[in-house]
């Protein structure tokens, strides 16, 4: 798609398997983290968020894990479906007072039927 | 339906011309943002506005300008001073009164300058 990178890290999984997408964040002051899904030609879509006072949060078929010690965030998608194929971005707020987010470079998830 | 509308979806301009990208939201959000996305990179913040008649530069504001005359609208002008304007531009909004809240994005405008 026009707005997804040609050289993004890619994760390829079989339909029905679980997916784990990883993200290393940079700012130890960040206290709010979000995962977004972006399909080709569209804007990012909110998936799940987590605050720094938590280390795990679950949604529908998705789980976000936060490890502040190593500044690592992961998104787990259970029973991955073809509709999950997209580019996934993590974002951190840098501890700022507003909602300005800094985004990671993205990971492309490809689901094989 | 509440949401963010960006128009047009595709925009073509000649080098040296200024161009304005539209962003309208009906979510009653106080804060609005402009991000730029290039292939192989994440989103980078251009400008943001937390209230009407106020806005702040983001990480890559050079060559861009904005205005915030109405709560619902946050147009972005890409000026001829922007050295590499071809990109995918995304507008977003959020609730200012709740700082740890997600940004909601529009579906972007793809700008091509030749």
PDB file of C-alpha atoms in Angstrom:
ATOM      1  CA  UNK A   1       0.000   0.000   0.000  1.00  0.00           C
ATOM      2  CA  UNK A   2       0.963   3.608  -0.471  1.00  0.00           C
ATOM      3  CA  UNK A   3       1.476   4.371   3.158  1.00  0.00           C
ATOM      4  CA  UNK A   4       3.204   1.265   4.441  1.00  0.00           C
ATOM      5  CA  UNK A   5       6.896   0.851   4.313  1.00  0.00           C
ATOM      6  CA  UNK A   6       8.657  -1.323   1.794  1.00  0.00           C
ATOM      7  CA  UNK A   7      11.285  -2.313   4.330  1.00  0.00           C
ATOM      8  CA  UNK A   8       9.244  -2.899   7.441  1.00  0.00           C
ATOM      9  CA  UNK A   9       9.999  -5.891   9.648  1.00  0.00           C
ATOM     10  CA  UNK A  10       7.522  -8.581   8.693  1.00  0.00           C
ATOM     11  CA  UNK A  11       5.906 -11.283  10.763  1.00  0.00           C
ATOM     12  CA  UNK A  12       4.272 -14.082   8.814  1.00  0.00           C
ATOM     13  CA  UNK A  13       1.910 -16.417  10.653  1.00  0.00           C
ATOM     14  CA  UNK A  14      -0.547 -19.134   9.791  1.00  0.00           C
ATOM     15  CA  UNK A  15      -4.225 -18.428  10.234  1.00  0.00           C
ATOM     16  CA  UNK A  16      -5.316 -19.618  13.655  1.00  0.00           C
ATOM     17  CA  UNK A  17      -1.888 -19.286  15.239  1.00  0.00           C
ATOM     18  CA  UNK A  18      -1.045 -16.704  17.864  1.00  0.00           C
ATOM     19  CA  UNK A  19       1.000 -13.648  16.855  1.00  0.00           C
ATOM     20  CA  UNK A  20       3.428 -11.679  18.965  1.00  0.00           C
ATOM     21  CA  UNK A  21       4.584  -8.275  17.784  1.00  0.00           C
ATOM     22  CA  UNK A  22       7.368  -6.596  19.721  1.00  0.00           C
ATOM     23  CA  UNK A  23       8.344  -2.994  20.265  1.00  0.00           C
ATOM     24  CA  UNK A  24      11.251  -1.382  22.065  1.00  0.00           C
ATOM     25  CA  UNK A  25      10.461   2.112  23.284  1.00  0.00           C
ATOM     26  CA  UNK A  26      13.008   4.779  23.940  1.00  0.00           C
ATOM     27  CA  UNK A  27      11.846   7.149  26.649  1.00  0.00           C
ATOM     28  CA  UNK A  28      11.929   5.952  30.255  1.00  0.00           C
ATOM     29  CA  UNK A  29       9.613   8.844  31.161  1.00  0.00           C
ATOM     30  CA  UNK A  30       6.792   7.417  29.018  1.00  0.00           C
ATOM     31  CA  UNK A  31       3.816   6.401  31.109  1.00  0.00           C
ATOM     32  CA  UNK A  32       1.244   5.621  28.432  1.00  0.00           C
ATOM     33  CA  UNK A  33       1.511   3.259  25.481  1.00  0.00           C
ATOM     34  CA  UNK A  34      -0.780   2.422  22.591  1.00  0.00           C
ATOM     35  CA  UNK A  35      -0.911  -0.144  19.824  1.00  0.00           C
ATOM     36  CA  UNK A  36      -2.383   0.870  16.485  1.00  0.00           C
ATOM     37  CA  UNK A  37      -3.299  -1.171  13.420  1.00  0.00           C
ATOM     38  CA  UNK A  38      -2.973   0.388   9.990  1.00  0.00           C
ATOM     39  CA  UNK A  39      -4.431  -1.129   6.851  1.00  0.00           C
ATOM     40  CA  UNK A  40      -3.331  -0.036   3.422  1.00  0.00           C
ATOM     41  CA  UNK A  41      -4.718   3.356   2.446  1.00  0.00           C
ATOM     42  CA  UNK A  42      -6.198   4.054   5.868  1.00  0.00           C
ATOM     43  CA  UNK A  43      -5.308   5.875   9.040  1.00  0.00           C
ATOM     44  CA  UNK A  44      -4.119   4.050  12.165  1.00  0.00           C
ATOM     45  CA  UNK A  45      -6.852   2.364  14.157  1.00  0.00           C
ATOM     46  CA  UNK A  46      -6.651   2.112  17.964  1.00  0.00           C
ATOM     47  CA  UNK A  47      -6.291  -1.450  19.262  1.00  0.00           C
ATOM     48  CA  UNK A  48      -5.364  -1.288  22.930  1.00  0.00           C
ATOM     49  CA  UNK A  49      -3.539   0.924  25.390  1.00  0.00           C
ATOM     50  CA  UNK A  50      -1.745   0.469  28.699  1.00  0.00           C
ATOM     51  CA  UNK A  51      -0.476   2.750  31.430  1.00  0.00           C
ATOM     52  CA  UNK A  52       2.851   2.321  33.122  1.00  0.00           C
ATOM     53  CA  UNK A  53       1.278   1.259  36.413  1.00  0.00           C
ATOM     54  CA  UNK A  54       0.235  -1.978  34.717  1.00  0.00           C
ATOM     55  CA  UNK A  55       2.264  -4.738  33.106  1.00  0.00           C
ATOM     56  CA  UNK A  56      -0.530  -6.503  31.269  1.00  0.00           C
ATOM     57  CA  UNK A  57      -3.856  -5.593  29.772  1.00  0.00           C
ATOM     58  CA  UNK A  58      -6.245  -7.749  27.806  1.00  0.00           C
ATOM     59  CA  UNK A  59      -8.788  -6.917  25.173  1.00  0.00           C
ATOM     60  CA  UNK A  60     -10.764  -9.011  22.781  1.00  0.00           C
ATOM     61  CA  UNK A  61      -8.229 -11.459  21.272  1.00  0.00           C
ATOM     62  CA  UNK A  62      -5.403  -9.048  22.081  1.00  0.00           C
ATOM     63  CA  UNK A  63      -3.063  -8.681  25.042  1.00  0.00           C
ATOM     64  CA  UNK A  64      -0.474  -6.003  25.619  1.00  0.00           C
ATOM     65  CA  UNK A  65       2.512  -6.679  27.871  1.00  0.00           C
ATOM     66  CA  UNK A  66       4.721  -3.933  29.240  1.00  0.00           C
ATOM     67  CA  UNK A  67       8.190  -4.496  30.664  1.00  0.00           C
ATOM     68  CA  UNK A  68       9.450  -1.171  31.968  1.00  0.00           C
ATOM     69  CA  UNK A  69      12.750  -2.618  33.118  1.00  0.00           C
ATOM     70  CA  UNK A  70      13.890  -3.266  29.569  1.00  0.00           C
ATOM     71  CA  UNK A  71      11.549  -0.730  27.919  1.00  0.00           C
ATOM     72  CA  UNK A  72       9.734  -3.364  25.923  1.00  0.00           C
ATOM     73  CA  UNK A  73       6.156  -3.600  24.770  1.00  0.00           C
ATOM     74  CA  UNK A  74       4.472  -6.505  23.016  1.00  0.00           C
ATOM     75  CA  UNK A  75       1.144  -7.147  21.367  1.00  0.00           C
ATOM     76  CA  UNK A  76      -0.225 -10.659  21.356  1.00  0.00           C
ATOM     77  CA  UNK A  77      -3.025 -11.555  18.974  1.00  0.00           C
ATOM     78  CA  UNK A  78      -4.798 -14.819  19.651  1.00  0.00           C
ATOM     79  CA  UNK A  79      -6.115 -17.018  16.845  1.00  0.00           C
ATOM     80  CA  UNK A  80      -4.844 -14.695  14.136  1.00  0.00           C
ATOM     81  CA  UNK A  81      -7.243 -14.126  11.241  1.00  0.00           C
ATOM     82  CA  UNK A  82      -6.666 -12.907   7.665  1.00  0.00           C
ATOM     83  CA  UNK A  83      -8.339  -9.636   8.652  1.00  0.00           C
ATOM     84  CA  UNK A  84      -5.510  -9.041  11.113  1.00  0.00           C
ATOM     85  CA  UNK A  85      -3.081  -8.554   8.238  1.00  0.00           C
ATOM     86  CA  UNK A  86      -1.865  -4.964   8.517  1.00  0.00           C
ATOM     87  CA  UNK A  87       0.993  -2.844   9.803  1.00  0.00           C
ATOM     88  CA  UNK A  88       1.104  -2.506  13.582  1.00  0.00           C
ATOM     89  CA  UNK A  89       2.616   0.474  15.375  1.00  0.00           C
ATOM     90  CA  UNK A  90       3.419   1.006  19.003  1.00  0.00           C
ATOM     91  CA  UNK A  91       3.370   4.545  20.369  1.00  0.00           C
ATOM     92  CA  UNK A  92       4.572   6.125  23.611  1.00  0.00           C
ATOM     93  CA  UNK A  93       3.704   9.467  25.146  1.00  0.00           C
ATOM     94  CA  UNK A  94       7.166  10.435  26.383  1.00  0.00           C
ATOM     95  CA  UNK A  95       5.720  11.372  29.752  1.00  0.00           C
ATOM     96  CA  UNK A  96       4.474  14.670  28.338  1.00  0.00           C
ATOM     97  CA  UNK A  97       1.492  16.472  29.813  1.00  0.00           C
ATOM     98  CA  UNK A  98      -0.548  16.237  26.631  1.00  0.00           C
ATOM     99  CA  UNK A  99      -1.251  13.411  24.242  1.00  0.00           C
ATOM    100  CA  UNK A 100       1.631  13.870  21.841  1.00  0.00           C
ATOM    101  CA  UNK A 101       2.725  10.404  20.813  1.00  0.00           C
ATOM    102  CA  UNK A 102       6.008   9.118  19.428  1.00  0.00           C
ATOM    103  CA  UNK A 103       5.556   6.186  17.080  1.00  0.00           C
ATOM    104  CA  UNK A 104       7.738   3.200  16.406  1.00  0.00           C
ATOM    105  CA  UNK A 105       8.630   2.178  12.869  1.00  0.00           C
ATOM    106  CA  UNK A 106       5.942  -0.489  12.536  1.00  0.00           C
ATOM    107  CA  UNK A 107       5.746  -4.234  11.892  1.00  0.00           C
ATOM    108  CA  UNK A 108       3.890  -5.790   9.005  1.00  0.00           C
ATOM    109  CA  UNK A 109       1.788  -8.800   9.966  1.00  0.00           C
ATOM    110  CA  UNK A 110       0.943 -11.212   7.157  1.00  0.00           C
ATOM    111  CA  UNK A 111      -1.545 -13.975   7.848  1.00  0.00           C
ATOM    112  CA  UNK A 112      -1.429 -17.014   5.604  1.00  0.00           C
ATOM    113  CA  UNK A 113      -4.738 -18.802   5.077  1.00  0.00           C
TER     114      UNK A 113
ATOM    115  CA  UNK B   1     -21.193   8.920  12.813  1.00  0.00           C
ATOM    116  CA  UNK B   2     -18.514  10.778  14.698  1.00  0.00           C
ATOM    117  CA  UNK B   3     -15.095  10.890  13.212  1.00  0.00           C
ATOM    118  CA  UNK B   4     -12.304  12.724  11.478  1.00  0.00           C
ATOM    119  CA  UNK B   5     -12.580  13.668   7.838  1.00  0.00           C
ATOM    120  CA  UNK B   6      -9.543  14.439   5.754  1.00  0.00           C
ATOM    121  CA  UNK B   7      -9.864  15.707   2.241  1.00  0.00           C
ATOM    122  CA  UNK B   8      -8.916  15.141  -0.446  1.00  0.00           C
ATOM    123  CA  UNK B   9      -7.630  11.583  -0.298  1.00  0.00           C
ATOM    124  CA  UNK B  10      -5.105  12.261  -3.074  1.00  0.00           C
ATOM    125  CA  UNK B  11      -3.552  15.622  -3.901  1.00  0.00           C
ATOM    126  CA  UNK B  12      -1.106  16.543  -6.623  1.00  0.00           C
ATOM    127  CA  UNK B  13       0.845  19.788  -6.787  1.00  0.00           C
ATOM    128  CA  UNK B  14       3.717  21.308  -8.686  1.00  0.00           C
ATOM    129  CA  UNK B  15       6.886  22.162  -6.855  1.00  0.00           C
ATOM    130  CA  UNK B  16       6.880  25.705  -5.512  1.00  0.00           C
ATOM    131  CA  UNK B  17       3.150  25.828  -4.807  1.00  0.00           C
ATOM    132  CA  UNK B  18       1.634  25.979  -1.372  1.00  0.00           C
ATOM    133  CA  UNK B  19      -1.131  23.481  -0.668  1.00  0.00           C
ATOM    134  CA  UNK B  20      -3.639  23.207   2.176  1.00  0.00           C
ATOM    135  CA  UNK B  21      -4.887  19.902   3.549  1.00  0.00           C
ATOM    136  CA  UNK B  22      -8.256  19.831   5.253  1.00  0.00           C
ATOM    137  CA  UNK B  23      -9.072  18.141   8.571  1.00  0.00           C
ATOM    138  CA  UNK B  24     -12.483  18.285  10.211  1.00  0.00           C
ATOM    139  CA  UNK B  25     -13.674  16.429  13.311  1.00  0.00           C
ATOM    140  CA  UNK B  26     -17.104  16.094  14.896  1.00  0.00           C
ATOM    141  CA  UNK B  27     -15.946  14.267  18.016  1.00  0.00           C
ATOM    142  CA  UNK B  28     -15.963  17.441  20.108  1.00  0.00           C
ATOM    143  CA  UNK B  29     -12.301  16.883  20.870  1.00  0.00           C
ATOM    144  CA  UNK B  30     -10.227  19.797  22.057  1.00  0.00           C
ATOM    145  CA  UNK B  31      -6.848  18.598  20.795  1.00  0.00           C
ATOM    146  CA  UNK B  32      -5.867  18.023  17.177  1.00  0.00           C
ATOM    147  CA  UNK B  33      -2.645  16.863  15.573  1.00  0.00           C
ATOM    148  CA  UNK B  34      -0.916  16.520  12.224  1.00  0.00           C
ATOM    149  CA  UNK B  35       1.463  13.664  11.534  1.00  0.00           C
ATOM    150  CA  UNK B  36       3.493  12.813   8.491  1.00  0.00           C
ATOM    151  CA  UNK B  37       4.170   9.233   7.382  1.00  0.00           C
ATOM    152  CA  UNK B  38       6.891   8.153   4.960  1.00  0.00           C
ATOM    153  CA  UNK B  39       7.520   4.615   3.679  1.00  0.00           C
ATOM    154  CA  UNK B  40       9.539   2.546   6.107  1.00  0.00           C
ATOM    155  CA  UNK B  41       9.020   5.006   8.942  1.00  0.00           C
ATOM    156  CA  UNK B  42       6.541   5.582  11.696  1.00  0.00           C
ATOM    157  CA  UNK B  43       4.483   8.718  12.099  1.00  0.00           C
ATOM    158  CA  UNK B  44       6.211  11.993  12.908  1.00  0.00           C
ATOM    159  CA  UNK B  45       4.486  14.922  14.599  1.00  0.00           C
ATOM    160  CA  UNK B  46       4.269  18.142  12.582  1.00  0.00           C
ATOM    161  CA  UNK B  47       1.998  20.395  14.658  1.00  0.00           C
ATOM    162  CA  UNK B  48      -0.541  20.057  17.413  1.00  0.00           C
ATOM    163  CA  UNK B  49      -3.221  22.207  18.978  1.00  0.00           C
ATOM    164  CA  UNK B  50      -4.723  21.681  22.402  1.00  0.00           C
ATOM    165  CA  UNK B  51      -7.281  24.483  22.245  1.00  0.00           C
ATOM    166  CA  UNK B  52      -8.748  26.874  19.702  1.00  0.00           C
ATOM    167  CA  UNK B  53      -6.443  29.702  18.609  1.00  0.00           C
ATOM    168  CA  UNK B  54      -3.387  27.956  20.005  1.00  0.00           C
ATOM    169  CA  UNK B  55      -0.961  25.531  18.408  1.00  0.00           C
ATOM    170  CA  UNK B  56       2.563  24.253  18.945  1.00  0.00           C
ATOM    171  CA  UNK B  57       5.324  22.941  16.714  1.00  0.00           C
ATOM    172  CA  UNK B  58       6.038  19.262  16.708  1.00  0.00           C
ATOM    173  CA  UNK B  59       9.244  17.486  15.727  1.00  0.00           C
ATOM    174  CA  UNK B  60       9.210  18.388  12.016  1.00  0.00           C
ATOM    175  CA  UNK B  61       7.348  21.707  11.721  1.00  0.00           C
ATOM    176  CA  UNK B  62       9.718  23.395   9.269  1.00  0.00           C
ATOM    177  CA  UNK B  63       7.984  24.170   5.980  1.00  0.00           C
ATOM    178  CA  UNK B  64       4.479  23.718   7.402  1.00  0.00           C
ATOM    179  CA  UNK B  65       1.901  26.043   8.910  1.00  0.00           C
ATOM    180  CA  UNK B  66      -1.446  25.521  10.639  1.00  0.00           C
ATOM    181  CA  UNK B  67      -4.387  27.456  11.996  1.00  0.00           C
ATOM    182  CA  UNK B  68      -7.018  26.608  14.606  1.00  0.00           C
ATOM    183  CA  UNK B  69      -9.826  29.112  14.267  1.00  0.00           C
ATOM    184  CA  UNK B  70     -12.550  26.592  15.048  1.00  0.00           C
ATOM    185  CA  UNK B  71     -12.638  23.617  17.365  1.00  0.00           C
ATOM    186  CA  UNK B  72     -13.700  21.311  14.542  1.00  0.00           C
ATOM    187  CA  UNK B  73     -11.068  22.304  12.011  1.00  0.00           C
ATOM    188  CA  UNK B  74      -7.269  22.145  11.864  1.00  0.00           C
ATOM    189  CA  UNK B  75      -6.001  22.768   8.305  1.00  0.00           C
ATOM    190  CA  UNK B  76      -2.361  22.142   7.419  1.00  0.00           C
ATOM    191  CA  UNK B  77      -0.545  24.182   4.773  1.00  0.00           C
ATOM    192  CA  UNK B  78       2.467  22.621   3.135  1.00  0.00           C
ATOM    193  CA  UNK B  79       4.551  25.532   1.930  1.00  0.00           C
ATOM    194  CA  UNK B  80       7.112  25.714  -0.838  1.00  0.00           C
ATOM    195  CA  UNK B  81       9.762  25.834   1.896  1.00  0.00           C
ATOM    196  CA  UNK B  82       9.146  22.181   2.734  1.00  0.00           C
ATOM    197  CA  UNK B  83      11.995  20.389   0.980  1.00  0.00           C
ATOM    198  CA  UNK B  84      10.439  16.971   0.672  1.00  0.00           C
ATOM    199  CA  UNK B  85       6.674  17.402   0.819  1.00  0.00           C
ATOM    200  CA  UNK B  86       5.596  14.166  -0.872  1.00  0.00           C
ATOM    201  CA  UNK B  87       4.189  12.011   1.915  1.00  0.00           C
ATOM    202  CA  UNK B  88       1.066  10.622   3.549  1.00  0.00           C
ATOM    203  CA  UNK B  89      -0.438  13.143   5.979  1.00  0.00           C
ATOM    204  CA  UNK B  90      -2.557  12.064   8.918  1.00  0.00           C
ATOM    205  CA  UNK B  91      -4.740  14.206  11.121  1.00  0.00           C
ATOM    206  CA  UNK B  92      -5.789  13.089  14.595  1.00  0.00           C
ATOM    207  CA  UNK B  93      -7.735  14.328  17.595  1.00  0.00           C
ATOM    208  CA  UNK B  94      -8.023  13.510  21.278  1.00  0.00           C
ATOM    209  CA  UNK B  95      -9.768  14.606  24.459  1.00  0.00           C
ATOM    210  CA  UNK B  96      -7.518  17.180  26.093  1.00  0.00           C
ATOM    211  CA  UNK B  97      -9.154  16.934  29.464  1.00  0.00           C
ATOM    212  CA  UNK B  98      -8.112  13.285  29.725  1.00  0.00           C
ATOM    213  CA  UNK B  99      -4.349  13.336  29.012  1.00  0.00           C
ATOM    214  CA  UNK B 100      -3.821   9.618  28.824  1.00  0.00           C
ATOM    215  CA  UNK B 101      -6.266   8.945  26.046  1.00  0.00           C
ATOM    216  CA  UNK B 102      -5.696   7.592  22.545  1.00  0.00           C
ATOM    217  CA  UNK B 103      -5.531   9.647  19.390  1.00  0.00           C
ATOM    218  CA  UNK B 104      -8.208   9.045  16.791  1.00  0.00           C
ATOM    219  CA  UNK B 105      -7.005   9.301  13.206  1.00  0.00           C
ATOM    220  CA  UNK B 106      -8.525  10.230   9.890  1.00  0.00           C
ATOM    221  CA  UNK B 107      -7.812   8.228   6.750  1.00  0.00           C
ATOM    222  CA  UNK B 108      -5.111  10.535   5.510  1.00  0.00           C
ATOM    223  CA  UNK B 109      -4.240  12.606   2.472  1.00  0.00           C
ATOM    224  CA  UNK B 110      -1.602  11.389   0.066  1.00  0.00           C
ATOM    225  CA  UNK B 111       0.289  14.440  -1.262  1.00  0.00           C
ATOM    226  CA  UNK B 112       2.478  14.129  -4.330  1.00  0.00           C
ATOM    227  CA  UNK B 113       4.604  17.082  -5.386  1.00  0.00           C
ATOM    228  CA  UNK B 114       6.394  16.960  -8.728  1.00  0.00           C
TER     229      UNK B 114
END
